[in-house]
PDB file of C-alpha atoms in Angstrom:
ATOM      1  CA  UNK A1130     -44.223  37.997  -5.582  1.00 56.00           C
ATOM      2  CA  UNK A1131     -46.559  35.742  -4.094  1.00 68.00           C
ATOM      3  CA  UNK A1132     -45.235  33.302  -1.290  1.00 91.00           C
ATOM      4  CA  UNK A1133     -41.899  33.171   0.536  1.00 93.00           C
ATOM      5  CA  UNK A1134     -38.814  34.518  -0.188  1.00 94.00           C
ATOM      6  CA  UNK A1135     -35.115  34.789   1.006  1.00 96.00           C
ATOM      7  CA  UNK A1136     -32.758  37.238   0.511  1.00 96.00           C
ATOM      8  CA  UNK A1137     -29.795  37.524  -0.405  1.00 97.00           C
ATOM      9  CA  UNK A1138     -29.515  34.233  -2.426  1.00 95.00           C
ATOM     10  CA  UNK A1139     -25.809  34.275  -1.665  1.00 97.00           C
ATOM     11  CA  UNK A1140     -23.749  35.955   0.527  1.00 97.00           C
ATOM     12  CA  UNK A1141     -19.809  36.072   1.459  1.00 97.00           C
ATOM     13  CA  UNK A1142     -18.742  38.008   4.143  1.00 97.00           C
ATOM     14  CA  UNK A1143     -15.801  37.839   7.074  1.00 97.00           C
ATOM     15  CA  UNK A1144     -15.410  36.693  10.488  1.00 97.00           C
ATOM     16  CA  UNK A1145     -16.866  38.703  12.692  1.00 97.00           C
ATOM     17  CA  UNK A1146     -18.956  40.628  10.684  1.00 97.00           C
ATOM     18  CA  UNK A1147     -22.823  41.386  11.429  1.00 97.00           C
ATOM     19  CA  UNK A1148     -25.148  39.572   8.940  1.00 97.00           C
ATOM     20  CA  UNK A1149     -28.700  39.916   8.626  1.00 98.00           C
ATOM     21  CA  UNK A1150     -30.792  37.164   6.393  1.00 98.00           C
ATOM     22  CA  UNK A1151     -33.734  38.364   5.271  1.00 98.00           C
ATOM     23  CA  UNK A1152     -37.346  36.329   4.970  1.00 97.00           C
ATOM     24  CA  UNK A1153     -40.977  37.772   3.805  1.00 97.00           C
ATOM     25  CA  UNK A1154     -43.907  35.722   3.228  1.00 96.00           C
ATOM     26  CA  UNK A1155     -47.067  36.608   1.505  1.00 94.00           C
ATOM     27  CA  UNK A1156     -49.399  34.333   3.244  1.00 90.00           C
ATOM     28  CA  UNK A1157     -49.739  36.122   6.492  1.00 87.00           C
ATOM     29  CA  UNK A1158     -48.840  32.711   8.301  1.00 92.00           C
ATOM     30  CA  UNK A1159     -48.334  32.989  11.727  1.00 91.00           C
ATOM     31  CA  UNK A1160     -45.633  30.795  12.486  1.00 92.00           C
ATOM     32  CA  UNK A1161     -42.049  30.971  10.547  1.00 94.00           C
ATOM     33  CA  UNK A1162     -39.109  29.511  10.753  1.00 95.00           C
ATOM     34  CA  UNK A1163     -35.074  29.552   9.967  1.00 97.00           C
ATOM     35  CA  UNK A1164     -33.332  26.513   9.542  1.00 97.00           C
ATOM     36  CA  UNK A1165     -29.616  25.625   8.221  1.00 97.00           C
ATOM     37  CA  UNK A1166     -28.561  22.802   6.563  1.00 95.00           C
ATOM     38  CA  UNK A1167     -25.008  21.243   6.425  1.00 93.00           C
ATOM     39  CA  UNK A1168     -23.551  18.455   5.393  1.00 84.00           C
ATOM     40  CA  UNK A1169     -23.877  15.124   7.934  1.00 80.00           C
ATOM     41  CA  UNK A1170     -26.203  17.212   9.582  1.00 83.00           C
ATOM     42  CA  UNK A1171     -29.603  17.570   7.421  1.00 85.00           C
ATOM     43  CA  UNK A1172     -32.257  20.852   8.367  1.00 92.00           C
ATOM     44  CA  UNK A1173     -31.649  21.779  11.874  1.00 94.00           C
ATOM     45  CA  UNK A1174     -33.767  24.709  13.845  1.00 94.00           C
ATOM     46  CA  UNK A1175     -32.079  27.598  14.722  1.00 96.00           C
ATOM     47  CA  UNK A1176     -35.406  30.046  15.908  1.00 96.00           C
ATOM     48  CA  UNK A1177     -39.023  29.788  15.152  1.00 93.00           C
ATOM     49  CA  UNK A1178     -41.852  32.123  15.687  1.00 94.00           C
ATOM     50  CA  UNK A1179     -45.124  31.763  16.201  1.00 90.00           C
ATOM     51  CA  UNK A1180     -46.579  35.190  15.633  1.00 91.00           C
ATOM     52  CA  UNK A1181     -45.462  38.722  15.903  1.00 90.00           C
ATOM     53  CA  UNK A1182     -43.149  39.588  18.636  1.00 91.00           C
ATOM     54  CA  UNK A1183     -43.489  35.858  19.549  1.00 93.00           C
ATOM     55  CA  UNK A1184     -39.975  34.188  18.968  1.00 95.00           C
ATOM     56  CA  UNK A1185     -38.644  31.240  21.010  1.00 93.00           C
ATOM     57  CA  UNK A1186     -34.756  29.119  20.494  1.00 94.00           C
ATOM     58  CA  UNK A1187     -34.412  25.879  18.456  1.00 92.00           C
ATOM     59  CA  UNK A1188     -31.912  23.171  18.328  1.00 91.00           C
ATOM     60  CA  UNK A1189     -28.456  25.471  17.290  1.00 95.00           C
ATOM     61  CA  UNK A1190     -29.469  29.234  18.251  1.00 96.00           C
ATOM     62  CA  UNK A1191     -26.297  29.987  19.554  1.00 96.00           C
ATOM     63  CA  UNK A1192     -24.406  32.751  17.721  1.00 96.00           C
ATOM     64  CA  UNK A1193     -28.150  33.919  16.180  1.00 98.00           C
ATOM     65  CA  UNK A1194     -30.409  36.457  17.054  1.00 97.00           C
ATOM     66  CA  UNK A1195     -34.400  36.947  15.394  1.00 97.00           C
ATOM     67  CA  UNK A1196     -37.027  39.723  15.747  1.00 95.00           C
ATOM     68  CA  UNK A1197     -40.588  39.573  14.559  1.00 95.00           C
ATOM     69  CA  UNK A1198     -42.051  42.870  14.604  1.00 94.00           C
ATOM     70  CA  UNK A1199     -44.475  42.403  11.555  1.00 93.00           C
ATOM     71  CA  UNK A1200     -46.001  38.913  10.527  1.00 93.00           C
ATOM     72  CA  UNK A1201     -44.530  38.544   7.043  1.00 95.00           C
ATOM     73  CA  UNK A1202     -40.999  39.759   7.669  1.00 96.00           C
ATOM     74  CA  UNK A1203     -38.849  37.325  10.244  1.00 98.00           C
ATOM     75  CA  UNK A1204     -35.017  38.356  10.018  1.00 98.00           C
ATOM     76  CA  UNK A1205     -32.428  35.950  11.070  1.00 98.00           C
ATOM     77  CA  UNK A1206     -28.962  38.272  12.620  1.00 98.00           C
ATOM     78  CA  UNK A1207     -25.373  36.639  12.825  1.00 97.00           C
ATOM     79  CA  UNK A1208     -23.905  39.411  15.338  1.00 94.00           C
ATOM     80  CA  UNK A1209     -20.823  37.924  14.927  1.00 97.00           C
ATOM     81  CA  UNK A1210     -20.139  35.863  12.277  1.00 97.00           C
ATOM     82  CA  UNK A1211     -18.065  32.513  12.400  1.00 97.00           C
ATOM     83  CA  UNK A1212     -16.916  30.318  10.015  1.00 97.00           C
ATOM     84  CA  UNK A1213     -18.742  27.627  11.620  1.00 96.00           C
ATOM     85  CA  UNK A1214     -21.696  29.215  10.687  1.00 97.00           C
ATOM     86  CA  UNK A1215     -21.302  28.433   6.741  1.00 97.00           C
ATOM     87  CA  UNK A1216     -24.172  26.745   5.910  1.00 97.00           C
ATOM     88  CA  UNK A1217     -27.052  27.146   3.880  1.00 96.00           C
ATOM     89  CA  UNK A1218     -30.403  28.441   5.574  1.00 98.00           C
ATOM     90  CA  UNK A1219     -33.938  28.319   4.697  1.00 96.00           C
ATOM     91  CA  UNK A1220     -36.788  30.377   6.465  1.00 96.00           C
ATOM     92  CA  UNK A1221     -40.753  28.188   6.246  1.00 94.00           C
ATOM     93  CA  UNK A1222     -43.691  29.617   7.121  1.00 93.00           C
ATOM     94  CA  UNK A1223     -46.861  27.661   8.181  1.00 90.00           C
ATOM     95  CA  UNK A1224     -50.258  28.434   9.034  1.00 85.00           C
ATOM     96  CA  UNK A1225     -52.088  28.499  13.053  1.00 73.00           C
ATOM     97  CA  UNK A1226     -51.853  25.442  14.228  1.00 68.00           C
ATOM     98  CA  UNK A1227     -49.778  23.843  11.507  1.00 69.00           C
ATOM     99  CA  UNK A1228     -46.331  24.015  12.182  1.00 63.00           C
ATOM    100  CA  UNK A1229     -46.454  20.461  10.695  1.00 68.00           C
ATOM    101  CA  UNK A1230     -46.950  21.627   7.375  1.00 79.00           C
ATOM    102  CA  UNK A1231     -44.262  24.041   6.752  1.00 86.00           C
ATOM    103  CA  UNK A1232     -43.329  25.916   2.768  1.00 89.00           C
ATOM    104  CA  UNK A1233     -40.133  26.989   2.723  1.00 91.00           C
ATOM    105  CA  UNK A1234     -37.884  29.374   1.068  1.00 93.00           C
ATOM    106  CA  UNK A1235     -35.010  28.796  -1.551  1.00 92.00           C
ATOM    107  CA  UNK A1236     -32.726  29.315   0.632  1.00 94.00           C
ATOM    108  CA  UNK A1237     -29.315  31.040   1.277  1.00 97.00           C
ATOM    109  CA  UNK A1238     -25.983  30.051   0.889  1.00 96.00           C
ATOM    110  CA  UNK A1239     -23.929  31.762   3.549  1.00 98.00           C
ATOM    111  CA  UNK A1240     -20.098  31.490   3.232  1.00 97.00           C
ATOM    112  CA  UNK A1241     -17.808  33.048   6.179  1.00 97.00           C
ATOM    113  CA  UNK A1242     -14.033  33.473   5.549  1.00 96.00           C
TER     114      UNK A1242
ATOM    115  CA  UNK B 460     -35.365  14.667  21.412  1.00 84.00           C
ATOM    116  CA  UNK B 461     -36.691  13.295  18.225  1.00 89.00           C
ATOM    117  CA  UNK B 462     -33.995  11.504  16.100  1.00 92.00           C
ATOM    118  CA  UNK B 463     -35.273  10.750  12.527  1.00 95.00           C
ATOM    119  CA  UNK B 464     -32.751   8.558  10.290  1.00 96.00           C
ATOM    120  CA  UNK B 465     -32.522   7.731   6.826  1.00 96.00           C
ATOM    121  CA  UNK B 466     -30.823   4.734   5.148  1.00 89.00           C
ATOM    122  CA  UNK B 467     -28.826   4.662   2.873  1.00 89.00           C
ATOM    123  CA  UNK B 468     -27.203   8.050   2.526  1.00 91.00           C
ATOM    124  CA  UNK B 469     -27.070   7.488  -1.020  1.00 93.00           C
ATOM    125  CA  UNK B 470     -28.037   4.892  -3.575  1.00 94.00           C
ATOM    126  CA  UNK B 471     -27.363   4.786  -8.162  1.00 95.00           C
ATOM    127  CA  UNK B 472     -30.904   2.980  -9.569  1.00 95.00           C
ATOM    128  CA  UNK B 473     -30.580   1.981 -12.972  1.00 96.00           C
ATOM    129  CA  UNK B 474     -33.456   3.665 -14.669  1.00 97.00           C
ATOM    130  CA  UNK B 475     -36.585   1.640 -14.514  1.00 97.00           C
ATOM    131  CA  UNK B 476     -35.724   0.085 -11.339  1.00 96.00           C
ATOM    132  CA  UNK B 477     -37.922   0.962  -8.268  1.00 96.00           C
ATOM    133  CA  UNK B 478     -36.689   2.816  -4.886  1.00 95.00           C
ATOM    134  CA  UNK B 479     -36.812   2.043  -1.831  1.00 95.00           C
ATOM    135  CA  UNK B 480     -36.108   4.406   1.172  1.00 96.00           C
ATOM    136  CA  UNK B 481     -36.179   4.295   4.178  1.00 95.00           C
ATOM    137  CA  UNK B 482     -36.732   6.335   7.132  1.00 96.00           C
ATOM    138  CA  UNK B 483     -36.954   5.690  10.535  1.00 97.00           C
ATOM    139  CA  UNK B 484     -37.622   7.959  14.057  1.00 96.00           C
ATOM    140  CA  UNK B 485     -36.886   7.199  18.095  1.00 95.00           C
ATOM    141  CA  UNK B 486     -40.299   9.077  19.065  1.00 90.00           C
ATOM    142  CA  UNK B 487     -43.433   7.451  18.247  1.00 87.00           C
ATOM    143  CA  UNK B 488     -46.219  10.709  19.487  1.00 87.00           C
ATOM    144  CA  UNK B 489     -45.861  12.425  15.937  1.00 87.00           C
ATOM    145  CA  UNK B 490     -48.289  14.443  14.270  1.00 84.00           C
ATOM    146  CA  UNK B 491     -47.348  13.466  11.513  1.00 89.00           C
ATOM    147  CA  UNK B 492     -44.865  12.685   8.777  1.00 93.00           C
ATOM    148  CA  UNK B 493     -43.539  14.180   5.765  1.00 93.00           C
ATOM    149  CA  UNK B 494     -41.297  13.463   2.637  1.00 95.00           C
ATOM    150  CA  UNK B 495     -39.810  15.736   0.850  1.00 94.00           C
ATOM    151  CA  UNK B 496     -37.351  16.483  -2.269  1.00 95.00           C
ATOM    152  CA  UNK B 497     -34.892  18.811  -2.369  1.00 94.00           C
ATOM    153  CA  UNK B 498     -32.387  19.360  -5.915  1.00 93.00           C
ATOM    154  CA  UNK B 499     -29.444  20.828  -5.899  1.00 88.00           C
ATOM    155  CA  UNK B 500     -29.277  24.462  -4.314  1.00 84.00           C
ATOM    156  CA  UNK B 501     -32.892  24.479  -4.056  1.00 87.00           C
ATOM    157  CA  UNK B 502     -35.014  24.294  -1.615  1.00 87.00           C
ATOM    158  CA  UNK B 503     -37.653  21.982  -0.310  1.00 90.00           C
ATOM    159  CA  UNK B 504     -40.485  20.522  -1.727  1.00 90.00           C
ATOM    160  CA  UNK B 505     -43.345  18.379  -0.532  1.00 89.00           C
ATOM    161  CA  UNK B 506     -44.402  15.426  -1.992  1.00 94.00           C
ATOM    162  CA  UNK B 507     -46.272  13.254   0.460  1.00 93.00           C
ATOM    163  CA  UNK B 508     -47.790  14.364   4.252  1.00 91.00           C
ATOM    164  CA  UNK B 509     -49.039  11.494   6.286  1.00 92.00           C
ATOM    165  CA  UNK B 510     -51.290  11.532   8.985  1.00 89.00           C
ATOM    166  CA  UNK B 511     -50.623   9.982  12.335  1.00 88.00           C
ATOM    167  CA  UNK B 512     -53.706   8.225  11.490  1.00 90.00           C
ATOM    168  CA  UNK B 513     -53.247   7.022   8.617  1.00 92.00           C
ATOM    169  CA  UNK B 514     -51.166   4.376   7.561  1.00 94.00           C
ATOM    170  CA  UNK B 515     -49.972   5.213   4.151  1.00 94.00           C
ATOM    171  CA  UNK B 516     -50.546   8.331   1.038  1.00 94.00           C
ATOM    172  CA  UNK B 517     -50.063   7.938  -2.528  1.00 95.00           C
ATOM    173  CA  UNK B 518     -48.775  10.486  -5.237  1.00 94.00           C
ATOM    174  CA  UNK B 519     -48.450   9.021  -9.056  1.00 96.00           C
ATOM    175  CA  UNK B 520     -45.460   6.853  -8.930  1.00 97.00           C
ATOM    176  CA  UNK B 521     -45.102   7.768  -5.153  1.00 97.00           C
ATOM    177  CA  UNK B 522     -46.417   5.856  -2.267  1.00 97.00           C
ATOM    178  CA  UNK B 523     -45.442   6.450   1.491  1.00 96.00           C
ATOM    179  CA  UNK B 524     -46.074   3.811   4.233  1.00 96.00           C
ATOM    180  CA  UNK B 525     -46.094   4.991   8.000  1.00 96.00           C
ATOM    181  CA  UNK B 526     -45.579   2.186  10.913  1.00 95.00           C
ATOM    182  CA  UNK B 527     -46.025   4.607  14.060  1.00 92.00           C
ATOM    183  CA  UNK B 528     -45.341   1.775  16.281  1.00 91.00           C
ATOM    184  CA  UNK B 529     -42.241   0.770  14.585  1.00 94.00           C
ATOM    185  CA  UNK B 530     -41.505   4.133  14.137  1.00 95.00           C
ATOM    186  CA  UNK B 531     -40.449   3.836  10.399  1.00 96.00           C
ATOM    187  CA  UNK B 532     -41.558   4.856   7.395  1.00 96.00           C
ATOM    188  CA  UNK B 533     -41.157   3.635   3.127  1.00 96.00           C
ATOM    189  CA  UNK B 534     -41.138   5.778   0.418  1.00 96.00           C
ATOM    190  CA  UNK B 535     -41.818   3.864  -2.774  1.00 96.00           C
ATOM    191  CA  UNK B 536     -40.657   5.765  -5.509  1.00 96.00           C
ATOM    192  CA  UNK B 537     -42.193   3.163  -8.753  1.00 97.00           C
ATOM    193  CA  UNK B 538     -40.259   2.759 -12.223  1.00 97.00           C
ATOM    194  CA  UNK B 539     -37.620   5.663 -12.000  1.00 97.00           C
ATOM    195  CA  UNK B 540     -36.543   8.153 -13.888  1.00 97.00           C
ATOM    196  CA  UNK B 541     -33.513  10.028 -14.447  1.00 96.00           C
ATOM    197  CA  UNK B 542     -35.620  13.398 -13.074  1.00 96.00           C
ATOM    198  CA  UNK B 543     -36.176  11.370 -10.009  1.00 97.00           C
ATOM    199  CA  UNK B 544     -32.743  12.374  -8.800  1.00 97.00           C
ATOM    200  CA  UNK B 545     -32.750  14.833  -5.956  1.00 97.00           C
ATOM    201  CA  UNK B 546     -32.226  14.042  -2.215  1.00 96.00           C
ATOM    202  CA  UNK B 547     -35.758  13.265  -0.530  1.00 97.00           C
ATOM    203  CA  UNK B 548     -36.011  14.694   3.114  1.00 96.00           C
ATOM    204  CA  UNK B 549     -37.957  12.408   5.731  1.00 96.00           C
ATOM    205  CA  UNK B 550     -39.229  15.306   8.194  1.00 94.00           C
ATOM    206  CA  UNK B 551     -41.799  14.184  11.707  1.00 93.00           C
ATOM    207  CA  UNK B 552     -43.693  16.718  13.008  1.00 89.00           C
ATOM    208  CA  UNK B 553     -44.581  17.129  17.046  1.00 80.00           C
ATOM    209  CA  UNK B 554     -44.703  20.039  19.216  1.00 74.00           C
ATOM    210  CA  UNK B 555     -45.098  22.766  16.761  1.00 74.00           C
ATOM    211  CA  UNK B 556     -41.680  21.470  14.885  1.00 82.00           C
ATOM    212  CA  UNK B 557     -40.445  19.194  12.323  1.00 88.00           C
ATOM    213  CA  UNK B 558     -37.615  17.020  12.654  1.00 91.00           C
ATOM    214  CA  UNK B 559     -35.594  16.316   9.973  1.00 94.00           C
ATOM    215  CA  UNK B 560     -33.644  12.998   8.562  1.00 95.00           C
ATOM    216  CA  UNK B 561     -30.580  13.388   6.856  1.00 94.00           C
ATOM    217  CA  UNK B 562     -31.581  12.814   3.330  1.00 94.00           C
ATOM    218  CA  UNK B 563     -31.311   9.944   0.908  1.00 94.00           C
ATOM    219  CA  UNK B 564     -29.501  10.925  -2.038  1.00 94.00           C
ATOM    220  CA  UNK B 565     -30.781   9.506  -5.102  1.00 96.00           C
ATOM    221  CA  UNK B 566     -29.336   8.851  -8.490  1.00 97.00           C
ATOM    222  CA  UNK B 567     -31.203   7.562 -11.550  1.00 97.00           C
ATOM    223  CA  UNK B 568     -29.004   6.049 -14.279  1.00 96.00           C
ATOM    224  CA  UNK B 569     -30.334   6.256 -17.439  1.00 95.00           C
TER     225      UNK B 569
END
């Protein structure tokens, strides 16, 4: 499938458990994203990238951990997971240069018990 | 830090009726600005990008205004519809990252 997409969609799991949320794009864009979104808050950054094996923190990337070894793929890692860290979370991509203009994913809803 | 806000939170529109939103940010040196819509447990799409430059972009019914001095910004959303409802996303770009608004949640009456 052309573009960007997340997986899983949905996902339940239990305090303290390791999650990985997955993102591949099709575009070959060099710089992607993860955001999550919760209520009163709106999109905030957790990690960006701007190319392979390039990674750098965001607004909230406590509790998170990314890797970037190939350009499409850019895995977002809850080590730990909290409940505080129910939210839903999108992964964008954008091309060199244009972190401005930014598709994104559909997103996964992440609930921790 | 950037702060972007968005008033109101949420508004009902009878159908017909045109919108108004309004977004505003605390850092004028943007790249530039974005709006967005977003349904429910989707994700985002984008409907308008506007140039620092520039001062305002139009889309069929849609029509963004951007005041960089002010540091606010109109969507004009013309002669709703009931498929207009979604939550639009106000997002300014800078430093290789957008900064988001809150949303205004939108409901069209029919």
């Amino acid at each position: 499938d052309a573009g960007i997409t997340q997986s899983p969609r949905y996902k339940i799991t239990e305090t303290g458990r390791q999650v990985t949320l997955m993102c591949h794009q099709t575009w070959s864009h060099s710089y992607m994203f993860w955001y999550r979104q919760d209520l009163g808050h709106g999109l905030r950054l957790i990690y960006y990238s701007a190319a392979a094996d390039i990674t750098d923190k965001g607004e909230v990337p406590d509790g998170y951990v990314v890797s970037r070894s190939k350009t499409e793929n850019f895995p977002l890692t809850l080590e730990s997971a909290t409940r505080s860290q129910t939210s839903v979370y999108f992964c964008a991509s954008s091309e060199p240069g244009r972190a401005d203009e930014q598709f994104f994913g559909p997103g996964t809803r992440l609930t921790v018990l | 830090k950037q702060e972007v806000t968005q008033i109101p939170a949420a508004l009902s529109v009878p159908e017909g009726e045109n919108l108004v939103l309004n977004c505003s940010f605390t850092d004028s040196a943007i790249y530039n600005l974005q709006w967005f819509r977003q349904d429910p447990g989707k994700g985002l799409t984008s409907l308008l990008l506007i140039q620092s430059s520039q001062r305002e972009q139009t889309s069929g019914r849609l029509n963004a205004s951007l005041d960089k001095s002010s540091g606010r910004s109109t969507l004009y959303i013309a002669a709703s519809q009931p498929g207009d409802s979604a939550t639009y996303l106000c997002a300014v770009s800078g430093n290789n990252r957008l900064a988001f608004g809150k949303g205004n949640q939108v409901v069209v009456i029919p």
